[in-house]
PDB file of C-alpha atoms in Angstrom:
ATOM      1  CA  MET A  11      52.515 -67.085 -12.809  1.00  0.00           C
ATOM      2  CA  PRO A  12      49.982 -66.453 -15.407  1.00  0.00           C
ATOM      3  CA  PRO A  13      47.342 -64.021 -14.366  1.00  0.00           C
ATOM      4  CA  ASP A  14      44.466 -65.344 -12.914  1.00  0.00           C
ATOM      5  CA  SER A  15      41.219 -65.538 -14.938  1.00  0.00           C
ATOM      6  CA  VAL A  16      37.837 -64.313 -14.063  1.00  0.00           C
ATOM      7  CA  PHE A  17      36.629 -67.611 -13.088  1.00  0.00           C
ATOM      8  CA  ASP A  18      39.755 -67.714 -10.979  1.00  0.00           C
ATOM      9  CA  ILE A  19      38.817 -64.730  -9.178  1.00  0.00           C
ATOM     10  CA  THR A  20      35.323 -65.720  -9.069  1.00  0.00           C
ATOM     11  CA  LEU A  21      36.037 -68.682  -7.356  1.00  0.00           C
ATOM     12  CA  CYS A  22      38.512 -66.979  -4.817  1.00  0.00           C
ATOM     13  CA  VAL A  23      35.283 -64.451  -4.112  1.00  0.00           C
ATOM     14  CA  ASP A  24      33.201 -66.752  -3.287  1.00  0.00           C
ATOM     15  CA  ASP A  25      35.835 -68.845  -1.083  1.00  0.00           C
ATOM     16  CA  LEU A  26      36.269 -65.899   0.402  1.00  0.00           C
ATOM     17  CA  ARG A  27      32.723 -64.814   0.939  1.00  0.00           C
ATOM     18  CA  ASP A  28      32.046 -68.382   2.195  1.00  0.00           C
ATOM     19  CA  ALA A  29      34.932 -68.333   4.981  1.00  0.00           C
ATOM     20  CA  LEU A  30      34.212 -64.749   6.067  1.00  0.00           C
ATOM     21  CA  SER A  31      30.397 -65.692   6.421  1.00  0.00           C
ATOM     22  CA  VAL A  32      31.104 -68.689   8.610  1.00  0.00           C
ATOM     23  CA  HIS A  33      32.446 -65.721  11.216  1.00  0.00           C
ATOM     24  CA  GLY A  34      28.894 -63.728  10.669  1.00  0.00           C
ATOM     25  CA  ILE A  35      30.733 -61.092   7.890  1.00  0.00           C
ATOM     26  CA  THR A  36      28.860 -60.861   4.987  1.00  0.00           C
ATOM     27  CA  LEU A  37      30.297 -58.837   1.921  1.00  0.00           C
ATOM     28  CA  PRO A  38      27.649 -56.763   1.350  1.00  0.00           C
ATOM     29  CA  SER A  39      27.997 -55.516   4.454  1.00  0.00           C
ATOM     30  CA  LEU A  40      31.365 -54.174   3.171  1.00  0.00           C
ATOM     31  CA  ARG A  41      29.737 -52.349   0.735  1.00  0.00           C
ATOM     32  CA  VAL A  42      31.728 -53.929  -2.193  1.00  0.00           C
ATOM     33  CA  ASP A  43      31.139 -55.927  -5.227  1.00  0.00           C
ATOM     34  CA  LEU A  44      34.174 -57.446  -5.316  1.00  0.00           C
ATOM     35  CA  PRO A  45      33.814 -58.929  -9.084  1.00  0.00           C
ATOM     36  CA  SER A  46      32.737 -55.510 -10.229  1.00  0.00           C
ATOM     37  CA  PHE A  47      35.557 -54.014  -7.930  1.00  0.00           C
ATOM     38  CA  ALA A  48      38.599 -56.317  -9.286  1.00  0.00           C
ATOM     39  CA  GLY A  49      37.167 -55.707 -12.905  1.00  0.00           C
ATOM     40  CA  ALA A  50      37.717 -52.242 -12.293  1.00  0.00           C
ATOM     41  CA  TYR A  51      41.557 -52.704 -12.545  1.00  0.00           C
ATOM     42  CA  ARG A  52      43.590 -52.931 -15.812  1.00  0.00           C
ATOM     43  CA  PRO A  53      44.636 -55.722 -16.017  1.00  0.00           C
ATOM     44  CA  PRO A  54      41.627 -57.090 -13.645  1.00  0.00           C
ATOM     45  CA  ALA A  55      43.683 -60.026 -13.122  1.00  0.00           C
ATOM     46  CA  GLY A  56      44.316 -60.921  -9.348  1.00  0.00           C
ATOM     47  CA  LEU A  57      42.657 -57.757  -7.751  1.00  0.00           C
ATOM     48  CA  VAL A  58      40.352 -58.319  -4.743  1.00  0.00           C
ATOM     49  CA  ALA A  59      38.576 -55.340  -3.085  1.00  0.00           C
ATOM     50  CA  LEU A  60      39.156 -56.780   0.683  1.00  0.00           C
ATOM     51  CA  GLY A  61      41.964 -54.420   1.721  1.00  0.00           C
ATOM     52  CA  ASN A  62      43.080 -54.212  -2.069  1.00  0.00           C
ATOM     53  CA  CYS A  63      44.485 -57.139  -2.117  1.00  0.00           C
ATOM     54  CA  ASN A  64      45.424 -59.548  -4.610  1.00  0.00           C
ATOM     55  CA  ALA A  65      43.591 -63.172  -5.456  1.00  0.00           C
ATOM     56  CA  ALA A  66      47.226 -65.029  -3.753  1.00  0.00           C
ATOM     57  CA  THR A  67      46.445 -62.874  -0.538  1.00  0.00           C
ATOM     58  CA  ALA A  68      42.615 -63.446  -0.690  1.00  0.00           C
ATOM     59  CA  ARG A  69      42.961 -67.343  -0.972  1.00  0.00           C
ATOM     60  CA  ARG A  70      45.379 -67.122   1.646  1.00  0.00           C
ATOM     61  CA  LEU A  71      43.011 -65.030   4.326  1.00  0.00           C
ATOM     62  CA  ALA A  72      40.295 -67.531   3.110  1.00  0.00           C
ATOM     63  CA  ALA A  73      42.533 -70.760   4.190  1.00  0.00           C
ATOM     64  CA  VAL A  74      42.762 -68.858   7.801  1.00  0.00           C
ATOM     65  CA  LEU A  75      39.426 -67.837   7.647  1.00  0.00           C
ATOM     66  CA  ARG A  76      38.229 -71.449   6.844  1.00  0.00           C
ATOM     67  CA  ASP A  77      40.656 -72.973   9.211  1.00  0.00           C
ATOM     68  CA  ALA A  78      39.277 -71.023  12.134  1.00  0.00           C
ATOM     69  CA  GLY A  79      35.815 -72.264  10.817  1.00  0.00           C
ATOM     70  CA  THR A  80      36.815 -75.885  11.346  1.00  0.00           C
ATOM     71  CA  VAL A  81      34.621 -78.198  13.731  1.00  0.00           C
ATOM     72  CA  PRO A  82      36.168 -77.074  16.913  1.00  0.00           C
ATOM     73  CA  GLY A  83      37.792 -79.941  18.952  1.00  0.00           C
ATOM     74  CA  ARG A  84      38.691 -81.548  15.951  1.00  0.00           C
ATOM     75  CA  PRO A  85      41.343 -81.013  13.719  1.00  0.00           C
ATOM     76  CA  PRO A  86      41.279 -81.771  10.248  1.00  0.00           C
ATOM     77  CA  LEU A  87      42.844 -84.771   8.800  1.00  0.00           C
ATOM     78  CA  ASP A  88      46.255 -84.213   7.750  1.00  0.00           C
ATOM     79  CA  VAL A  89      48.104 -86.901   5.892  1.00  0.00           C
ATOM     80  CA  GLU A  90      51.801 -86.773   4.009  1.00  0.00           C
ATOM     81  CA  LEU A  91      52.575 -89.917   1.698  1.00  0.00           C
ATOM     82  CA  PRO A  92      53.948 -90.569  -1.564  1.00  0.00           C
ATOM     83  CA  ALA A  93      51.659 -90.834  -4.117  1.00  0.00           C
ATOM     84  CA  LEU A  94      51.601 -94.545  -4.703  1.00  0.00           C
ATOM     85  CA  PRO A  95      48.462 -96.845  -5.912  1.00  0.00           C
ATOM     86  CA  GLU A  96      48.996 -99.154  -2.972  1.00  0.00           C
ATOM     87  CA  ALA A  97      48.874 -96.162  -0.413  1.00  0.00           C
ATOM     88  CA  LEU A  98      44.891 -95.835  -1.539  1.00  0.00           C
ATOM     89  CA  LYS A  99      43.446 -98.237   0.114  1.00  0.00           C
ATOM     90  CA  GLY A 100      44.911 -97.054   3.389  1.00  0.00           C
ATOM     91  CA  LEU A 101      44.407 -93.781   2.613  1.00  0.00           C
ATOM     92  CA  ARG A 102      40.229 -94.541   1.864  1.00  0.00           C
ATOM     93  CA  ARG A 103      40.365 -96.444   5.502  1.00  0.00           C
ATOM     94  CA  THR A 104      41.650 -93.314   7.106  1.00  0.00           C
ATOM     95  CA  VAL A 105      39.375 -90.848   5.691  1.00  0.00           C
ATOM     96  CA  ARG A 106      36.263 -93.107   6.444  1.00  0.00           C
ATOM     97  CA  ARG A 107      37.687 -93.587  10.292  1.00  0.00           C
ATOM     98  CA  TYR A 108      38.193 -89.624  10.314  1.00  0.00           C
ATOM     99  CA  LEU A 109      35.029 -88.849   9.218  1.00  0.00           C
ATOM    100  CA  GLY A 110      33.230 -91.636  11.298  1.00  0.00           C
ATOM    101  CA  ALA A 111      30.880 -92.428   9.091  1.00  0.00           C
ATOM    102  CA  PRO A 112      30.218 -93.799   5.375  1.00  0.00           C
ATOM    103  CA  CYS A 113      31.620 -91.633   3.272  1.00  0.00           C
ATOM    104  CA  SER A 114      32.074 -93.011  -0.367  1.00  0.00           C
ATOM    105  CA  ASP A 115      31.784 -89.602  -2.358  1.00  0.00           C
ATOM    106  CA  VAL A 116      34.488 -88.324   0.017  1.00  0.00           C
ATOM    107  CA  GLN A 117      36.706 -91.153  -0.537  1.00  0.00           C
ATOM    108  CA  LEU A 118      36.051 -91.135  -4.434  1.00  0.00           C
ATOM    109  CA  CYS A 119      37.425 -87.650  -4.358  1.00  0.00           C
ATOM    110  CA  VAL A 120      40.684 -88.408  -2.219  1.00  0.00           C
ATOM    111  CA  THR A 121      41.389 -91.032  -4.430  1.00  0.00           C
ATOM    112  CA  GLU A 122      40.576 -89.436  -8.033  1.00  0.00           C
ATOM    113  CA  LEU A 123      43.053 -86.318  -6.569  1.00  0.00           C
ATOM    114  CA  VAL A 124      45.807 -88.765  -5.622  1.00  0.00           C
ATOM    115  CA  THR A 125      45.697 -90.744  -8.990  1.00  0.00           C
ATOM    116  CA  ASN A 126      45.810 -87.638 -10.867  1.00  0.00           C
ATOM    117  CA  VAL A 127      48.956 -86.477  -9.218  1.00  0.00           C
ATOM    118  CA  ILE A 128      50.312 -90.615  -9.544  1.00  0.00           C
ATOM    119  CA  ARG A 129      49.239 -90.362 -13.407  1.00  0.00           C
ATOM    120  CA  HIS A 130      50.204 -87.011 -14.545  1.00  0.00           C
ATOM    121  CA  VAL A 131      53.112 -85.810 -11.938  1.00  0.00           C
ATOM    122  CA  GLY A 132      54.791 -88.893 -11.225  1.00  0.00           C
ATOM    123  CA  GLU A 133      54.393 -92.238  -8.701  1.00  0.00           C
ATOM    124  CA  GLY A 134      55.661 -91.757  -5.771  1.00  0.00           C
ATOM    125  CA  VAL A 135      55.913 -87.971  -5.769  1.00  0.00           C
ATOM    126  CA  PRO A 136      55.221 -86.742  -1.905  1.00  0.00           C
ATOM    127  CA  VAL A 137      51.471 -85.482  -1.488  1.00  0.00           C
ATOM    128  CA  ARG A 138      49.770 -84.122   1.454  1.00  0.00           C
ATOM    129  CA  VAL A 139      45.949 -84.958   1.815  1.00  0.00           C
ATOM    130  CA  ARG A 140      43.809 -82.972   4.101  1.00  0.00           C
ATOM    131  CA  VAL A 141      39.983 -83.502   4.463  1.00  0.00           C
ATOM    132  CA  ALA A 142      38.136 -80.985   7.191  1.00  0.00           C
ATOM    133  CA  ARG A 143      34.564 -80.803   8.232  1.00  0.00           C
ATOM    134  CA  THR A 144      33.446 -77.210   8.613  1.00  0.00           C
ATOM    135  CA  TYR A 145      31.079 -74.934  10.337  1.00  0.00           C
ATOM    136  CA  GLY A 146      28.613 -74.930   7.448  1.00  0.00           C
ATOM    137  CA  GLY A 147      28.581 -78.773   7.426  1.00  0.00           C
ATOM    138  CA  ARG A 148      30.437 -79.195   4.238  1.00  0.00           C
ATOM    139  CA  ILE A 149      33.596 -81.417   3.758  1.00  0.00           C
ATOM    140  CA  ARG A 150      36.574 -80.061   1.941  1.00  0.00           C
ATOM    141  CA  VAL A 151      39.200 -82.467   0.300  1.00  0.00           C
ATOM    142  CA  GLU A 152      42.573 -80.880  -0.390  1.00  0.00           C
ATOM    143  CA  VAL A 153      45.692 -82.717  -2.326  1.00  0.00           C
ATOM    144  CA  THR A 154      48.707 -80.679  -2.627  1.00  0.00           C
ATOM    145  CA  ASP A 155      51.653 -81.715  -4.878  1.00  0.00           C
ATOM    146  CA  PRO A 156      54.894 -79.991  -5.775  1.00  0.00           C
ATOM    147  CA  ALA A 157      54.153 -79.732  -9.404  1.00  0.00           C
ATOM    148  CA  GLY A 158      52.718 -75.864  -9.576  1.00  0.00           C
ATOM    149  CA  GLN A 159      52.795 -75.688 -13.297  1.00  0.00           C
ATOM    150  CA  ALA A 160      51.045 -79.468 -13.947  1.00  0.00           C
ATOM    151  CA  LEU A 161      47.382 -77.784 -13.612  1.00  0.00           C
ATOM    152  CA  PRO A 162      44.810 -80.554 -13.713  1.00  0.00           C
ATOM    153  CA  VAL A 163      42.099 -80.409 -16.674  1.00  0.00           C
ATOM    154  CA  SER A 164      39.056 -82.203 -17.071  1.00  0.00           C
ATOM    155  CA  LEU A 165      38.510 -83.118 -20.956  1.00  0.00           C
ATOM    156  CA  PRO A 166      35.741 -85.521 -21.921  1.00  0.00           C
ATOM    157  CA  ALA A 167      36.785 -89.204 -22.228  1.00  0.00           C
ATOM    158  CA  PRO A 168      35.841 -91.565 -24.837  1.00  0.00           C
ATOM    159  CA  PRO A 169      33.256 -94.141 -23.910  1.00  0.00           C
ATOM    160  CA  ASP A 170      35.411 -96.930 -23.955  1.00  0.00           C
ATOM    161  CA  ALA A 171      38.521 -95.140 -22.192  1.00  0.00           C
ATOM    162  CA  GLU A 172      39.556 -96.831 -19.069  1.00  0.00           C
ATOM    163  CA  GLU A 173      40.984 -93.506 -17.515  1.00  0.00           C
ATOM    164  CA  GLY A 174      40.370 -90.118 -17.788  1.00  0.00           C
ATOM    165  CA  ARG A 175      37.059 -89.558 -16.158  1.00  0.00           C
ATOM    166  CA  GLY A 176      38.678 -88.841 -12.582  1.00  0.00           C
ATOM    167  CA  LEU A 177      37.940 -85.149 -12.444  1.00  0.00           C
ATOM    168  CA  ALA A 178      34.509 -85.252 -13.954  1.00  0.00           C
ATOM    169  CA  LEU A 179      33.765 -87.744 -11.302  1.00  0.00           C
ATOM    170  CA  VAL A 180      35.076 -85.033  -8.738  1.00  0.00           C
ATOM    171  CA  ALA A 181      32.868 -82.443 -10.621  1.00  0.00           C
ATOM    172  CA  ALA A 182      30.019 -84.949 -10.340  1.00  0.00           C
ATOM    173  CA  VAL A 183      29.692 -85.626  -6.699  1.00  0.00           C
ATOM    174  CA  ALA A 184      31.451 -82.199  -5.447  1.00  0.00           C
ATOM    175  CA  LEU A 185      29.353 -78.861  -4.729  1.00  0.00           C
ATOM    176  CA  ARG A 186      32.575 -77.331  -6.276  1.00  0.00           C
ATOM    177  CA  TRP A 187      35.938 -77.657  -7.267  1.00  0.00           C
ATOM    178  CA  SER A 188      39.167 -76.206  -8.226  1.00  0.00           C
ATOM    179  CA  VAL A 189      43.105 -75.472  -8.402  1.00  0.00           C
ATOM    180  CA  GLU A 190      45.424 -72.925  -6.378  1.00  0.00           C
ATOM    181  CA  GLN A 191      48.568 -72.540  -7.548  1.00  0.00           C
ATOM    182  CA  GLY A 192      51.823 -71.655  -4.724  1.00  0.00           C
ATOM    183  CA  ALA A 193      55.169 -71.102  -4.511  1.00  0.00           C
ATOM    184  CA  GLU A 194      55.962 -74.548  -3.780  1.00  0.00           C
ATOM    185  CA  GLY A 195      53.165 -76.556  -5.884  1.00  0.00           C
ATOM    186  CA  LYS A 196      49.803 -76.793  -6.154  1.00  0.00           C
ATOM    187  CA  THR A 197      46.625 -77.924  -4.523  1.00  0.00           C
ATOM    188  CA  VAL A 198      43.505 -79.542  -5.859  1.00  0.00           C
ATOM    189  CA  TRP A 199      40.490 -79.124  -3.942  1.00  0.00           C
ATOM    190  CA  CYS A 200      37.007 -80.135  -3.827  1.00  0.00           C
ATOM    191  CA  GLU A 201      33.827 -79.289  -1.311  1.00  0.00           C
ATOM    192  CA  LEU A 202      30.960 -81.747  -0.500  1.00  0.00           C
ATOM    193  CA  GLY A 203      27.506 -81.301   1.154  1.00  0.00           C
ATOM    194  CA  ALA A 204      27.219 -82.534   4.583  1.00  0.00           C
ATOM    195  CA  ASP A 205      25.325 -85.724   3.345  1.00  0.00           C
ATOM    196  CA  ALA A 206      28.741 -87.429   1.776  1.00  0.00           C
ATOM    197  CA  ALA A 207      29.414 -88.185   5.250  1.00  0.00           C
ATOM    198  CA  PRO A 208      25.972 -87.892   7.411  1.00  0.00           C
TER     199      PRO A 208
END
């Protein structure tokens, strides 16, 4: 796996900082500035200061904390399905039912992330879609597929193109988005504000 970029480390640190803050832990209270600390290592890629762990471990820690920070009594929506165009309509309906409110931006993100898998990984590939409300009021969308090396890239699309704007749309409606590579694939995720499904 290629080393983590400074941008990836910054996202990882932000994610960890957000996940810890849900539990009342702020990184300044640990007297550590993670980006500076990670940058003190050669190579700087992958090191984060909490327990001197690498970025993959920090991401797993953030995920555990984030899961602990989901709204109590409301487990995340977790759906496994083949990435097929005909599955998208039912998936959008399922997301709407789970959130219990109009949620066009969340549905857009789910649709675009699964469509990326269909177009760039392959039709029928198994995907896992996860949607969760967090304590901070945000809505987190994750789409996991088995193609860990096929990383999404947001590129400008020509004005007359009929496709190629999916990630630009996700970036426009989400607070942030990124991709995490794992041993068995990758997860593309985004977070939307509470107003995405009031």
